[in-house]
Amino acid sequence: MILKWIKRLLPTGQDREKEREQLQAITHRAFLAIERYSECSEEIKSKIEQNHIARHLIYDKGGSAEHAHN
């Protein structure tokens, strides 16, 4: 009786397969998000260089109150 109850609590092959598929989907979505961020970042850098606006940007240095002008 207890053995049957324990077996019901353990994941089945189908459960493990579902979990694996979900993990793959999450990993793939994270990869795509990082890729999109990287592409957007490169596009922004390119536009900044093309338009020579870098000298007008203010950068925050690591959360401190100091700012540096480029």
mmCIF file of C-alpha atoms in Angstrom:
data_model
loop_
_atom_site.group_PDB
_atom_site.id
_atom_site.type_symbol
_atom_site.label_atom_id
_atom_site.label_comp_id
_atom_site.label_asym_id
_atom_site.label_seq_id
_atom_site.Cartn_x
_atom_site.Cartn_y
_atom_site.Cartn_z
ATOM 1 C CA MET A 1 0.000 0.000 0.000
ATOM 2 C CA ILE A 2 2.694 2.504 0.949
ATOM 3 C CA LEU A 3 4.776 1.474 -2.068
ATOM 4 C CA LYS A 4 1.858 2.275 -4.421
ATOM 5 C CA TRP A 5 1.439 5.674 -2.757
ATOM 6 C CA ILE A 6 5.162 6.440 -3.128
ATOM 7 C CA LYS A 7 5.119 5.398 -6.792
ATOM 8 C CA ARG A 8 2.235 7.798 -7.438
ATOM 9 C CA LEU A 9 4.298 10.660 -6.021
ATOM 10 C CA LEU A 10 7.326 9.924 -8.190
ATOM 11 C CA PRO A 11 7.388 11.558 -11.619
ATOM 12 C CA THR A 12 6.523 9.290 -14.505
ATOM 13 C CA GLY A 13 8.392 9.159 -17.780
ATOM 14 C CA GLN A 14 5.771 11.467 -19.303
ATOM 15 C CA ASP A 15 6.197 13.969 -16.457
ATOM 16 C CA ARG A 16 9.964 13.987 -16.907
ATOM 17 C CA GLU A 17 9.556 14.476 -20.663
ATOM 18 C CA LYS A 18 7.150 17.397 -20.089
ATOM 19 C CA GLU A 19 9.577 18.992 -17.635
ATOM 20 C CA ARG A 20 12.425 18.562 -20.133
ATOM 21 C CA GLU A 21 10.360 20.157 -22.904
ATOM 22 C CA GLN A 22 9.382 23.060 -20.641
ATOM 23 C CA LEU A 23 13.002 23.623 -19.659
ATOM 24 C CA GLN A 24 14.040 23.604 -23.330
ATOM 25 C CA ALA A 25 11.300 26.124 -24.171
ATOM 26 C CA ILE A 26 12.356 28.426 -21.332
ATOM 27 C CA THR A 27 16.010 28.137 -22.311
ATOM 28 C CA HIS A 28 15.161 28.906 -25.937
ATOM 29 C CA ARG A 29 13.093 31.970 -24.963
ATOM 30 C CA ALA A 30 15.928 33.234 -22.760
ATOM 31 C CA PHE A 31 18.414 32.737 -25.610
ATOM 32 C CA LEU A 32 16.161 34.681 -28.013
ATOM 33 C CA ALA A 33 15.706 37.517 -25.509
ATOM 34 C CA ILE A 34 19.463 37.812 -25.000
ATOM 35 C CA GLU A 35 20.024 37.738 -28.760
ATOM 36 C CA ARG A 36 17.431 40.487 -29.324
ATOM 37 C CA TYR A 37 18.986 42.601 -26.561
ATOM 38 C CA SER A 38 22.424 42.177 -28.113
ATOM 39 C CA GLU A 39 21.165 43.154 -31.579
ATOM 40 C CA CYS A 40 19.367 46.218 -30.209
ATOM 41 C CA SER A 41 22.427 47.207 -28.219
ATOM 42 C CA GLU A 42 24.622 47.002 -31.332
ATOM 43 C CA GLU A 43 22.074 49.014 -33.315
ATOM 44 C CA ILE A 44 21.981 51.715 -30.643
ATOM 45 C CA LYS A 45 25.789 51.861 -30.495
ATOM 46 C CA SER A 46 25.907 52.184 -34.273
ATOM 47 C CA LYS A 47 23.359 55.032 -34.284
ATOM 48 C CA ILE A 48 25.264 56.852 -31.523
ATOM 49 C CA GLU A 49 28.477 56.623 -33.534
ATOM 50 C CA GLN A 50 26.793 57.624 -36.813
ATOM 51 C CA ASN A 51 25.107 60.666 -35.295
ATOM 52 C CA HIS A 52 28.110 61.736 -33.188
ATOM 53 C CA ILE A 53 25.947 62.133 -30.089
ATOM 54 C CA ALA A 54 28.193 60.244 -27.675
ATOM 55 C CA ARG A 55 29.637 63.507 -26.374
ATOM 56 C CA HIS A 56 26.127 64.497 -25.213
ATOM 57 C CA LEU A 57 25.530 61.333 -23.188
ATOM 58 C CA ILE A 58 25.931 61.139 -19.425
ATOM 59 C CA TYR A 59 26.990 57.789 -18.004
ATOM 60 C CA ASP A 60 26.279 56.662 -14.464
ATOM 61 C CA LYS A 61 29.329 54.966 -12.989
ATOM 62 C CA GLY A 62 28.187 51.872 -11.119
ATOM 63 C CA GLY A 63 25.431 53.391 -9.018
ATOM 64 C CA SER A 64 27.585 56.086 -7.454
ATOM 65 C CA ALA A 65 26.472 59.706 -7.408
ATOM 66 C CA GLU A 66 29.319 60.743 -9.701
ATOM 67 C CA HIS A 67 28.714 61.186 -13.425
ATOM 68 C CA ALA A 68 31.204 61.373 -16.249
ATOM 69 C CA HIS A 69 30.686 63.271 -19.472
ATOM 70 C CA ASN A 70 32.005 61.859 -22.731
#
